[in-house]
Every structure is written in C-alpha cells, then in structure tokens.
XYZ file of C-alpha atoms in Angstrom:
561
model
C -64.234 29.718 11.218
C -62.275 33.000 12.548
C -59.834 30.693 14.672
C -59.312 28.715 11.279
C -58.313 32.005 9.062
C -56.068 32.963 12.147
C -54.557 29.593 12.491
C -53.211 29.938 8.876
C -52.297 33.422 8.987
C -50.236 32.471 11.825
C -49.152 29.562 9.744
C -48.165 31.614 7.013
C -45.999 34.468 9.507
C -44.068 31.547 10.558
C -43.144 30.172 7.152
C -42.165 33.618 6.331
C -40.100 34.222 8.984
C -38.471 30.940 8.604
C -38.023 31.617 4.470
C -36.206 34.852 5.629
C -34.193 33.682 8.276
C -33.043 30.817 5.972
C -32.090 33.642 3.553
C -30.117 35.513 5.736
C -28.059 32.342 6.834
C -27.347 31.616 3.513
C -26.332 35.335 2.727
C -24.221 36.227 5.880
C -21.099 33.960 4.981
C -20.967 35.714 1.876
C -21.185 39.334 2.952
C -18.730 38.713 6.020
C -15.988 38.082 3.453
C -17.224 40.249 1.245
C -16.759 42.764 4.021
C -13.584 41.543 5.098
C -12.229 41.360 1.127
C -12.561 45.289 1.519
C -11.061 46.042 4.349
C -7.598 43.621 3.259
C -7.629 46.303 0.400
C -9.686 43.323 -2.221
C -12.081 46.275 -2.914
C -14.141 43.234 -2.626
C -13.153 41.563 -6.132
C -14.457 38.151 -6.098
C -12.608 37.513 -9.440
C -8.883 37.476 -8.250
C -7.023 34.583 -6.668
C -4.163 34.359 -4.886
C -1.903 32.128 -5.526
C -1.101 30.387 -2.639
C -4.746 29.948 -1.575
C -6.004 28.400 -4.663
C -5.861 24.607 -3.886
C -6.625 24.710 -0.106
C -9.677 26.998 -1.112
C -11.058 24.384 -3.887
C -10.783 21.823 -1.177
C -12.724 23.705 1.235
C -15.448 24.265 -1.183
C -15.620 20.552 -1.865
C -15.752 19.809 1.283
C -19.274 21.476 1.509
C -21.241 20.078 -1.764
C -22.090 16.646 -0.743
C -25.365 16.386 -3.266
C -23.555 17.960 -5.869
C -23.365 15.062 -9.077
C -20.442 14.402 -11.122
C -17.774 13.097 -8.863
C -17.914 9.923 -6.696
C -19.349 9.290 -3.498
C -17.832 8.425 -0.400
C -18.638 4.623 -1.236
C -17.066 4.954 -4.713
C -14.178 6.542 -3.402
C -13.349 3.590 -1.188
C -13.898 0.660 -3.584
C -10.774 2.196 -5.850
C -8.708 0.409 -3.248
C -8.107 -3.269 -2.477
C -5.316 -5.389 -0.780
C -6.326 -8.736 -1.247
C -6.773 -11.637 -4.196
C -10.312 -12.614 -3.202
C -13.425 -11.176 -5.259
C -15.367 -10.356 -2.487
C -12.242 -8.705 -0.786
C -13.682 -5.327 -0.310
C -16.130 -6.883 2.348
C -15.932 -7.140 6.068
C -17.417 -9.488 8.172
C -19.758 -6.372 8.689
C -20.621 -4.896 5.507
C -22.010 -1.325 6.249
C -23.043 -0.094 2.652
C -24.844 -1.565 0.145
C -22.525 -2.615 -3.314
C -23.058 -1.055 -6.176
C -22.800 -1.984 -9.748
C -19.121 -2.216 -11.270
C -20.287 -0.256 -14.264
C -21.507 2.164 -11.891
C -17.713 2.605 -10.257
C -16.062 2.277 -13.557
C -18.621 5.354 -14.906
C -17.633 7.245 -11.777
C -13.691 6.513 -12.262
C -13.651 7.432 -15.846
C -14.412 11.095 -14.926
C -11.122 11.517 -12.775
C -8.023 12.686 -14.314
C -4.996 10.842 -14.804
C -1.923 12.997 -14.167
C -0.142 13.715 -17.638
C 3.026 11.789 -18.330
C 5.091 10.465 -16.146
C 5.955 12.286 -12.564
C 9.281 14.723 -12.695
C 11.723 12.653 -10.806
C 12.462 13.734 -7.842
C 14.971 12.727 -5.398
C 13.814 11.116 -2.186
C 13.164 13.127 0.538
C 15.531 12.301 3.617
C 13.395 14.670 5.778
C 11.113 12.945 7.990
C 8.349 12.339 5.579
C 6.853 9.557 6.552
C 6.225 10.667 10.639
C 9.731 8.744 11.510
C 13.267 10.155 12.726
C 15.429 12.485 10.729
C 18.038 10.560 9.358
C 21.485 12.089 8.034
C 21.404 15.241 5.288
C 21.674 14.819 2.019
C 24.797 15.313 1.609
C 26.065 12.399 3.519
C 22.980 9.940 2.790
C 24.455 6.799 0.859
C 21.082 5.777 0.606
C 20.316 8.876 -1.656
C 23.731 8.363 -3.602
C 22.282 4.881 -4.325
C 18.983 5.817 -6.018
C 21.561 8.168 -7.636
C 23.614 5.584 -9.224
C 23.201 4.983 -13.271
C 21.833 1.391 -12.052
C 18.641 3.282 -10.568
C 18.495 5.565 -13.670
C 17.270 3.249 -16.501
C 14.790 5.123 -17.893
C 11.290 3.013 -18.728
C 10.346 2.321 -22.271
C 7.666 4.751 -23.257
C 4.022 4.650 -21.874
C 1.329 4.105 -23.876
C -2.544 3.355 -23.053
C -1.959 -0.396 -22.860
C 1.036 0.163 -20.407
C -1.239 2.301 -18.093
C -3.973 0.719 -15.608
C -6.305 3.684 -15.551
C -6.980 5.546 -18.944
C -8.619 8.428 -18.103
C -10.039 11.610 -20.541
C -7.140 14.111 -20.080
C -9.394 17.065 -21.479
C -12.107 16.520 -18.136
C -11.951 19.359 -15.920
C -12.657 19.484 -12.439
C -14.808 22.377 -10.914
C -15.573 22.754 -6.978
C -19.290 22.099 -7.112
C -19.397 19.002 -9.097
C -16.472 17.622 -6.725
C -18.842 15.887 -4.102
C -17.806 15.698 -0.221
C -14.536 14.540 -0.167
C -12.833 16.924 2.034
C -9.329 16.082 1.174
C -7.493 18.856 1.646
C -9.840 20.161 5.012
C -7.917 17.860 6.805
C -7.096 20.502 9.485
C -10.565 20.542 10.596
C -11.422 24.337 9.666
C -14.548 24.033 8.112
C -14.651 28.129 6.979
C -16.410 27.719 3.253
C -14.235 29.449 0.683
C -15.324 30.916 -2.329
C -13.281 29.432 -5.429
C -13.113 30.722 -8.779
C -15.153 28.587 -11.744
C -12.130 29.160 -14.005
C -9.426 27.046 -12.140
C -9.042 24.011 -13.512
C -8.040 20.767 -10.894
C -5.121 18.752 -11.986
C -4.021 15.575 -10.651
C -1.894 16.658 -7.676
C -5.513 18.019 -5.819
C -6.275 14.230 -5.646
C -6.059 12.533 -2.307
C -2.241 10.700 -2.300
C -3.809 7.090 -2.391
C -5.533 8.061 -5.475
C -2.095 9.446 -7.237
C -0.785 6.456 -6.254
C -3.053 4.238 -7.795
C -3.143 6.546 -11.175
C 0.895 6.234 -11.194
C 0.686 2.081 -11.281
C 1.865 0.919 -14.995
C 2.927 -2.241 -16.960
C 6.622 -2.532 -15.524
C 5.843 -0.688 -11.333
C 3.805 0.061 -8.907
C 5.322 3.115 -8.454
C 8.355 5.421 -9.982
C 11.623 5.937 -8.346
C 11.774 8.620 -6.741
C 7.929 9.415 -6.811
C 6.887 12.003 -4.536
C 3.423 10.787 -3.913
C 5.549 7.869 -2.092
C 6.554 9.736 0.550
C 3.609 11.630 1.049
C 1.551 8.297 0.923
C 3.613 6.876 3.646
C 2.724 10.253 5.946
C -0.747 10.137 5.222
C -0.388 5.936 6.446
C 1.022 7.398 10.144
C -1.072 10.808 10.611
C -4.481 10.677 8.719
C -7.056 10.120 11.036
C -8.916 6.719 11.166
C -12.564 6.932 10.777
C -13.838 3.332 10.566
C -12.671 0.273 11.524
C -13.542 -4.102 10.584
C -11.678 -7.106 10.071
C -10.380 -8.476 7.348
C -12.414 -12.155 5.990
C -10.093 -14.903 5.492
C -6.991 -15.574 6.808
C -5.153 -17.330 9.325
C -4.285 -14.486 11.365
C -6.222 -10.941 12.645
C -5.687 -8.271 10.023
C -8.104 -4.927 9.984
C -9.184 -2.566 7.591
C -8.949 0.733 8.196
C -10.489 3.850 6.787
C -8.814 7.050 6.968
C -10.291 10.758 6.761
C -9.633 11.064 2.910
C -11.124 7.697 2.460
C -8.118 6.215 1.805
C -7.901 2.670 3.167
C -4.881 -0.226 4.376
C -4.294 -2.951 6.045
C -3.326 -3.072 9.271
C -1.152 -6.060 11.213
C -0.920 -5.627 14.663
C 2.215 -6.204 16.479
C 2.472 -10.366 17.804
C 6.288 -10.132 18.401
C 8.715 -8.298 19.508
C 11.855 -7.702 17.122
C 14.546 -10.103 19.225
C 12.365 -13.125 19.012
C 13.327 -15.368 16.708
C 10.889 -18.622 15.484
C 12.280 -21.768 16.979
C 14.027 -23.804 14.787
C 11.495 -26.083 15.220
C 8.742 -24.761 13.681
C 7.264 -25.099 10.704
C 7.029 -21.977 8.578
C 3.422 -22.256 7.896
C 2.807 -22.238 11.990
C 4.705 -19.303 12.615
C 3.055 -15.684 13.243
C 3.261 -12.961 10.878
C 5.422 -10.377 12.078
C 4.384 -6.502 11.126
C 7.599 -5.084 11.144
C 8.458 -7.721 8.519
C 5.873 -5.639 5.913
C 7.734 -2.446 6.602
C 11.334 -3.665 6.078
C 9.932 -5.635 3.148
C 8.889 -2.519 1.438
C 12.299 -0.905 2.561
C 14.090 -4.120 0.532
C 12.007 -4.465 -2.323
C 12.470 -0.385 -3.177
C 15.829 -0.880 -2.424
C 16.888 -3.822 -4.599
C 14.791 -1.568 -7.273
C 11.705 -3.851 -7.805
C 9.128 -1.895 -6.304
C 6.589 -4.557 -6.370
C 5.482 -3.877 -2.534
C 2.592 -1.774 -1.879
C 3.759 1.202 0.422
C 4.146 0.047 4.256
C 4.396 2.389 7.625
C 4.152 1.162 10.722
C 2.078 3.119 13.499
C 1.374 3.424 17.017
C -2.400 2.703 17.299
C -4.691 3.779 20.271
C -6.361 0.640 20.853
C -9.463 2.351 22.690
C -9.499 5.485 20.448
C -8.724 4.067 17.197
C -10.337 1.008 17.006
C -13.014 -0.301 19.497
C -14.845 3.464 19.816
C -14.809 3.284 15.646
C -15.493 -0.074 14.645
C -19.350 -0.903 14.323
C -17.918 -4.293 13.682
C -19.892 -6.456 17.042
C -17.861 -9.570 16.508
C -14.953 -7.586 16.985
C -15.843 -5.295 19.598
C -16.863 -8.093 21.654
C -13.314 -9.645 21.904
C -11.789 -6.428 23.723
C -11.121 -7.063 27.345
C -9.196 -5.621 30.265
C -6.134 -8.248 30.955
C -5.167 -9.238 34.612
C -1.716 -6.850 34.073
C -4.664 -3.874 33.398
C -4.103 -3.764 29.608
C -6.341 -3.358 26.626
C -6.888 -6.539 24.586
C -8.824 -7.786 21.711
C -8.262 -11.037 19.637
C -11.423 -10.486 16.271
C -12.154 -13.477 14.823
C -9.742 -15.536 12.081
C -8.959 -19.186 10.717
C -6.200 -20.044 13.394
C -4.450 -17.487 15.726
C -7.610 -15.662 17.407
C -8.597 -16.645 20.749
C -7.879 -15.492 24.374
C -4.330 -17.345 24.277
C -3.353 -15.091 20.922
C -4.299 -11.908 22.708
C -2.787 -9.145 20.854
C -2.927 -6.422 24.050
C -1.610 -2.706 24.471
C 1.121 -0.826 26.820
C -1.848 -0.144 28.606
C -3.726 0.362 24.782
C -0.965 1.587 22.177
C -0.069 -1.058 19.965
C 2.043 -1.225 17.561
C 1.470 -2.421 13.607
C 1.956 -2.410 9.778
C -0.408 -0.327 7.557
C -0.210 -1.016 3.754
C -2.043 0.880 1.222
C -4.515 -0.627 -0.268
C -4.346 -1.903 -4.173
C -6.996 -0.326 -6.602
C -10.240 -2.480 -6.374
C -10.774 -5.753 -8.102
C -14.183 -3.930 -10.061
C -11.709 -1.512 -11.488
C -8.226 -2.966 -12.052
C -8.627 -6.840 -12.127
C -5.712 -8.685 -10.676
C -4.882 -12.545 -11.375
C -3.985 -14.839 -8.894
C -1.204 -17.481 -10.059
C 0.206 -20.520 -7.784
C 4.268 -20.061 -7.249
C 5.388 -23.043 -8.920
C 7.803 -23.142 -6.007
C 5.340 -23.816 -3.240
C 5.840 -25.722 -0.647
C 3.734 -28.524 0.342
C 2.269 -27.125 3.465
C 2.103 -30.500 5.347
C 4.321 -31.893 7.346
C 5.861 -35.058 6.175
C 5.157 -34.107 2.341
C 7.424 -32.505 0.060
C 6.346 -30.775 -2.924
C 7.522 -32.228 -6.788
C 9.643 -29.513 -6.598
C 12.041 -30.759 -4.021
C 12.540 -34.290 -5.085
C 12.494 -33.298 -9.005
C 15.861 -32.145 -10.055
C 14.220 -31.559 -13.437
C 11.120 -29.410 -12.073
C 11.996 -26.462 -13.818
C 12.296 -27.762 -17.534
C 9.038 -28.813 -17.042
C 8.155 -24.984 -15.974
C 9.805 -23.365 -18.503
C 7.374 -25.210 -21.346
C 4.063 -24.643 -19.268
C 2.481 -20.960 -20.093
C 3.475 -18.162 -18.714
C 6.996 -19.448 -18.258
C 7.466 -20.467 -21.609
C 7.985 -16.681 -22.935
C 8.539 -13.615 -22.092
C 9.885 -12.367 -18.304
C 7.830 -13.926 -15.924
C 10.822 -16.405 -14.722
C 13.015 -14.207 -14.463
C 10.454 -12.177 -12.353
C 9.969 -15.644 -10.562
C 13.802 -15.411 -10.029
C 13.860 -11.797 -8.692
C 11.126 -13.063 -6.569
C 12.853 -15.820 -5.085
C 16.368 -13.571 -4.262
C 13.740 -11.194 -2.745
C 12.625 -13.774 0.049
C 16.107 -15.469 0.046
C 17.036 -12.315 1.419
C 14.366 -12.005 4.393
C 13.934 -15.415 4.702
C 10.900 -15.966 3.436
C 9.281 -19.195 3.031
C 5.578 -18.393 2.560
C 5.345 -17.476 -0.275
C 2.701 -20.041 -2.080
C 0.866 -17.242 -4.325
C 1.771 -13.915 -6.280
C -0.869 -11.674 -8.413
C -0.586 -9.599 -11.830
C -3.206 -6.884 -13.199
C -5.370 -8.709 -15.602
C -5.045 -6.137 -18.078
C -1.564 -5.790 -18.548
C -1.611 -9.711 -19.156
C 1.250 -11.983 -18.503
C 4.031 -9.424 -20.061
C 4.251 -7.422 -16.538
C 5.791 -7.528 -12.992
C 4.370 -9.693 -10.290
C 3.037 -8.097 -7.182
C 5.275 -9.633 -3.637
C 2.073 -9.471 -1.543
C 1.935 -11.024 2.167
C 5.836 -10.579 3.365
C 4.568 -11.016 7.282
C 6.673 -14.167 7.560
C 10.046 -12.722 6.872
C 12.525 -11.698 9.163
C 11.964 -14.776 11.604
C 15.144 -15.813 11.739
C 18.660 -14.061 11.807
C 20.497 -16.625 12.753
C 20.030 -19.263 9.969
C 19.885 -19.407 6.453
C 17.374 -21.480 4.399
C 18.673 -22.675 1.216
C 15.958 -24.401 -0.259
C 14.506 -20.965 -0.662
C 17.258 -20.562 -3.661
C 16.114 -24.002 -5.216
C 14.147 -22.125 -8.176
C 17.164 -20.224 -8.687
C 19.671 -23.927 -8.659
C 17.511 -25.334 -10.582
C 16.777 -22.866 -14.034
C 19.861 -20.873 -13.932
C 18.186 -17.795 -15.039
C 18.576 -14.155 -13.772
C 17.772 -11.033 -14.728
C 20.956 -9.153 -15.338
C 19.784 -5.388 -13.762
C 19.317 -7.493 -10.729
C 22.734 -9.416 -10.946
C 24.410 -6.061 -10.948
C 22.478 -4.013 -7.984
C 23.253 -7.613 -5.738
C 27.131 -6.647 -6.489
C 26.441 -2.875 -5.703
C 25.223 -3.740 -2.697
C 27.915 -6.112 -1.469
C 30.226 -3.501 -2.170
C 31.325 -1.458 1.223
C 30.221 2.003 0.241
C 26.629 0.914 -0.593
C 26.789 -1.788 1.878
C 22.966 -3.664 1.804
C 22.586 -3.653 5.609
C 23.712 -0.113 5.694
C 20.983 0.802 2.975
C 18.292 -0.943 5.159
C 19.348 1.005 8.308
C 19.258 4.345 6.967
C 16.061 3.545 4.718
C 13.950 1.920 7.925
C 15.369 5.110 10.085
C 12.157 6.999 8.424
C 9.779 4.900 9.547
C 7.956 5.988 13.113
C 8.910 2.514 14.738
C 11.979 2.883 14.107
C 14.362 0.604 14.821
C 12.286 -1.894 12.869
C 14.824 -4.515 12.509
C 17.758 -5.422 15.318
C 21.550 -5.612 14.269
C 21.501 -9.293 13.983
C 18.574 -9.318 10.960
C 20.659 -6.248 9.052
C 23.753 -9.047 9.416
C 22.049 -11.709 8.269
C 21.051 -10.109 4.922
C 24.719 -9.150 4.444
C 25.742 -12.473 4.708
C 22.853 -14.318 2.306
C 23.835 -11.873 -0.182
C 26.902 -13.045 0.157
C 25.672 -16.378 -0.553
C 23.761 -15.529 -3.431
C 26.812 -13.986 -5.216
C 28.873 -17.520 -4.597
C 25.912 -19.258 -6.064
C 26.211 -17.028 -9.126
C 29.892 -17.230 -9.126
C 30.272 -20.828 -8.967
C 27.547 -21.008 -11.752
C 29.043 -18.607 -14.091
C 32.575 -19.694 -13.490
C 30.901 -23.426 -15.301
C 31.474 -24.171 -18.968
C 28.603 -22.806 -20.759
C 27.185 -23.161 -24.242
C 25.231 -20.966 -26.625
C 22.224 -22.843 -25.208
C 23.023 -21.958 -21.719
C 22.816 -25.395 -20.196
C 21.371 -26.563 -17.288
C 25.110 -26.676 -15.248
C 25.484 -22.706 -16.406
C 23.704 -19.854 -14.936
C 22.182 -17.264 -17.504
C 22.535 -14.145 -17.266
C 19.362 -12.451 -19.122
C-alpha cells in the first residue's frame, strides 16, 4: 500500500514537471522577442507594426495555426483548381484524400475575399519574371509598345456580380489565427513564429498567386492585360517547390499533376521532342505527339493576339529523381522509372496510347524538360461546359467529317443554339485564326463556365499539337472561316498590326517567349511560318471583302462584326 501512494506521488512529480516544462516552451518564444523588442529600442511595444514587416509576419503566423477553424484546409485549398473537362478530374489514378462534400468547398470558398474592382493596370514586366532571360529594356521593347497600342486599351464593359465567377462578401476580414496552415508567404523556409497584430486586416494580394488568379477570371477573360498576378503566376510555375506528384486519368498521352508548396497545382507535359523535329507529312494529326513547348508559345500567341483564353504556361527543367519519383506515392507510376542502357533516368506512367518502354520519356542523365499550366478553378466551384467544335474532324482515316464535303455546313450552324445569337461564332472564328496560326488541327472540343452561360469567351484548352510543322500550311484549318464569312472586327485589326513591320508577329513571339526559362522555345523556321499564314489570312480577308456585298452580308462576302 506504501509503494502504491509513492507510485502516484511519483506519478504526479512527473506530470508536474512536464505541465511546467510545457509552459516554459510555450512562454520562451515570446519573452526572447520580447527581450529583443527592447533592446532594438521597441521598449517592448507589442502594439506597433512596421510597415514593411506586416504581410511576411501574418504569413508566418499562419503558417503555425493548422487547427485553427475558419479558413480552408490543405484539401480545400487544392480542389479550387482544375485543368480538365471531366467531373472526376481532380482525381489521380491514386487518390490520397478522401472527397468532401461540394457544399462543404463552396462554404469554405465563400469566406475568402475577392479583390475589389478590377486590378490597376499595370504594364508588363520585361524583367525576368517568370525565371527566363532578360530580354531588352523598356524602352526599346516593341512587345511593350504593343500592349501599349489603343487596340490593347479597350476598356471592358463594367463588372457586375453576374460577370464575375467568384462572388465573395467584400466586408469578411481575415485575421492570422483563423487563417489555417497555409504557409504562403513562409516560402523561404524560416519557420521563426511572428507575432501579428489582431487589427490588420488581409486583403486580396496576401492570397497565394493561383488563387488571385482564379478570383480575377470574369465573363469576357481569364485574365486582364497587363495583370500583375500573371507574371508572378508564371514565377511561382518555374520556382515553387513541388511537393506531390500523380498522373493525370485519361488521355492519350502521360501528363502529371503537380502540387506545389502553396498548394497551388498544374499540369505538367514532359518534353517528347525536340524543337527541329517536324511531324512527317505523313502522319495523321491525331497520331502525332503533343509537343510541350507548343503550350508555352500557345499562351505567348493567344496573349498576344489579345484573347487571353489560355491558362498561364512556363516551361521548367524538372529533376526527374528529385521532383518526381522521391514525391509521387503514385506505385503505378513509380514502377515505370528505370535506368536506360545510355545511363539515363526514365519513366513512361500509364496512358491510353503513348506509354510503354518504346515512348520512354528519359532525362540528360534526369532533367527533363516540360510545360506546366495552371490549373482552372475546380469543377465543384466554377462549373465549366464542355461543347463539340462543330469543326471537328473525323478522327478516322478514310472518313471525312459533314463539314468537309458540305459547302453549306455553316448555315446549318448558324440556326442550331449557341450559334444562332450572340458571339460564340465569332469566338469560333477567333478560335479557328488562333490554330490557323500554330497549325493546329486537334482541336475537337472547347469549354465555357457554366455560369456565365453561352454569352462568354471559350477557353483554347489542349494546344500540345501545334507547332508540328513549319514548313507547310494547312488550309482546311481556315474552312470555318471560308465557309461563314464572319469575323470579329478587334481581331481583323490586331492581324493587320501585326503584319505591319514595326510590330512584326514573329518578332512579338520572339521577344515574348525570351521570358520563358526554356528559352528558345520555338526555332526560326516556326516564328517564319506564322509570318507567312498571317499573311494568308489577310488575302483570305482581302479577297473576301474586296466581293460585292449586300446589307445581308452574303455568303460570297466576308463580315466584318
């Protein structure tokens, strides 16, 4: 009985010890800075803030209340974000965490705050802000005298909640402990716990640069001109760290999704050619691979010609080892890396078509090269609709598609819904110039947000296939174009601005793909080749306008809308 009453007095001296020791953990951070607050002079006043150490204070704080509610987890967080048209597109063909409820992520959006207004236009940085070369000063840039040009100044009509895709409380205010573990702006590793003032309120530029990025997307873009969360976007594409790694379901071809260190996500396309080989002429345009520098320079054109209906694209040199077999707790693709004969690092995953031993994609010994696009918002949160290009080809070898023995296709297009009103030809039209341009002939699908219905842009997803050949021209691509004789006229104008010598397209491209970190990411011969289909567009248009035409704008005469 005397051992017993001993036992728990002992007991007892060890919680206490433990209690006190806890205490004094808890305390010590505390009273160092207090300590150190006094000797900088502070007198120790916890109540004033400097201004230049507000925001990166706030994020260290957040970075340390993981249990705290009132702000999304780390699951949350990454379901904002989605690249592809299928419903289950958020999983891999490893799911790691369990799917909540949509009302559950829509509750957890609603509490973020949109930014207020529209962005301050900015001009585009020419620095190196997305990790690639310097390219010329401003003052010389024609690139940044282009986006300078009235044609790249029409302002939008105003915004209203309809015309927005997130409508968020602007009255919510943001306090450190009811943030959650995000850790967005501890990206420097220095985990030091700041104290941060109650008062200070956190407004839209704290959030992580995918997030701005998906509160900026509205009825008419994806993203402003001269938006500076672009540019920051495309760093955080080439220098956030990767923290997880798994395919991507569906598809022909290998493409991976990767999770960065804000919990940003993209998609990544691995390098399959180099930029001098060309596709045969005789293949067929569904056989061919996707190329990943064809993403980037397709993000490059589409800003350029002033659509911005590309999701931001960077390329990146991945470590093969490093950045993607060490992270991915995906088996079936871990299990496909191997060590080739030449003593390089391979892998192949696991896809419809292209991924076996013979479609290796393998590293210089394990860097390889590849296309990361940011991620849309998820499908739970911002529905997108999936509509067939009325243009698509027939995908089979010895049959063509109604369009290409119909001369007539397109007056039965312009009565079927959403064709029959509104701008989505002429979108179908911009669309068309678009892959004219690269030479794209994939493209059998295009998406919309659901809740903007059929009176916005269309989204030019998938633009791996472009850029496969430089040294020929395929027409056909311009049949929607020969056949309703319909274009928008802002576009009409920027294709003569950039025939013109001073804003000359293929010098636009050059000095636009300079900033990228793979830079060159097209050869001379592909910058030509856009030149000259320009050139053919502008004949088409030429020799169509230059037609008698009638108030009804006939089917020999080329509208100009």
């Amino acid at each position: 009985m005397i051992l017993f009453r001993k036992f728990r007095v002992l007991i007892l001296m060890v919680f206490l010890v433990a209690c006190t020791m806890h205490i004094m953990i808890d305390l010590l951070p505390k009273l160092e800075k207090r300590a150190t607050g006094a000797e900088s002079g502070d007198g120790g006043c916890q109540c004033a803030h400097h201004t230049g150490g507000e925001s990166q204070g706030w994020g260290k704080q957040r970075a340390r209340t993981a249990a705290e509610a009132g702000w999304p987890n780390k699951h949350t967080l990454r379901i904002l974000q989605d690249f592809s048209n299928e419903p289950s597109s958020n999983l891999t063909s490893h799911s790691l965490e369990k799917i909540t409820t949509a009302g559950d992520r829509a509750d957890s959006f609603r509490r973020m705050k949109t930014s207020a207004g529209k962005a301050d236009d900015h001009k585009p940085l020419m620095g190196d802000a997305s990790g690639g070369r310097i390219v010329p000063s401003r003052a010389v840039s024609r690139l940044s005298r282009l986006f300078e040009h009235p044609l790249y100044k029409v302002e939008l009509p105003p915004l209203t909640d309809d015309d927005t895709l997130f409508n968020v409380n602007n009255d919510i205010r943001f306090y450190p402990r009811a943030t959650g573990n995000q850790g967005w702006h501890n990206e420097d590793g220095n985990e030091d716990e700041e104290e941060f003032s109650p008062t200070e309120e956190v407004t839209a530029e704290s959030y992580p640069n995918w997030l701005r990025f998906h509160i900026g997307i509205n009825r008419y873009e994806l993203y402003s001109r001269h938006s500076p969360v672009l540019d920051a976007l495309l760093k955080d594409l080439v220098t956030q760290r990767i923290t997880s790694v798994a395919m991507k379901s569906g598809g022909t071809q290998l493409k991976l999704i990767m999770t960065f260190q804000n919990y940003g996500q993209a998609l990544f396309k691995p390098m399959k050619q180099t930029r001098e080989q060309e596709t045969p002429p005789d293949f067929f345009y569904f056989s061919d691979f996707e190329r990943h520098n064809a993403e980037i320079a397709a993000f490059h054109l589409d800003r350029i010609l002033d659509f911005r209906r590309v999701p931001p694209v960077a390329g990146r040199l991945v470590n093969m080892t490093r950045e993607i077999r060490d992270l991915t707790r995906d088996k079936k693709l871990w299990r496909t890396f191997f060590i080739s004969p030449a003593n390089n690092v391979c892998f192949y995953g696991e896809c419809s078509y292209y991924c076996s031993t013979e479609h290796a994609l393998c590293g210089k010994p394990d860097q390889i090269e590849g296309s990361l696009a940011a991620f849309l918002p998820d499908l739970n949160l911002a529905k997108r609709k999936t509509w067939r290009n009325p243009w698509r080809r027939s995908y089979h070898k010895r049959k063509k598609a109604e369009w290409e023995v119909d001369p007539d296709y397109c007056d039965e297009v312009k009565q079927t819904p959403p064709y029959d009103r509104g701008t989505r030809l002429l979108d179908i039209m911009d669309m068309t110039i678009f892959d004219f341009l690269m030479g794209n002939m994939d493209r059998h699908h295009y998406e919309t947000f659901e809740k903007f219905g059929n009176d916005t842009f269309i989204i030019h997803l998938d633009n791996g296939r472009g850029f496969g050949k430089h040294s020929h021209d395929e027409l056909s691509i311009l049949v929607p174009l020969s056949q309703c004789c319909r274009m928008r006229k802002s576009t009409y104008l920027r294709l003569q601005l950039l025939a013109k010598e001073e804003y000359q397209l293929s010098s636009m491209m050059e000095e636009s793909l300079l900033r990228d970190r793979l830079s060159p990411i097209l050869i001379q011969p592909h910058l030509q080749a856009m030149d000259r289909r320009l050139r053919l567009v502008l004949v088409f248009i030429w020799k169509k306008l230059s037609t008698n035409t009638t108030k009804d704008c006939p089917h020999a005469a080329l509208c100009i809308c």
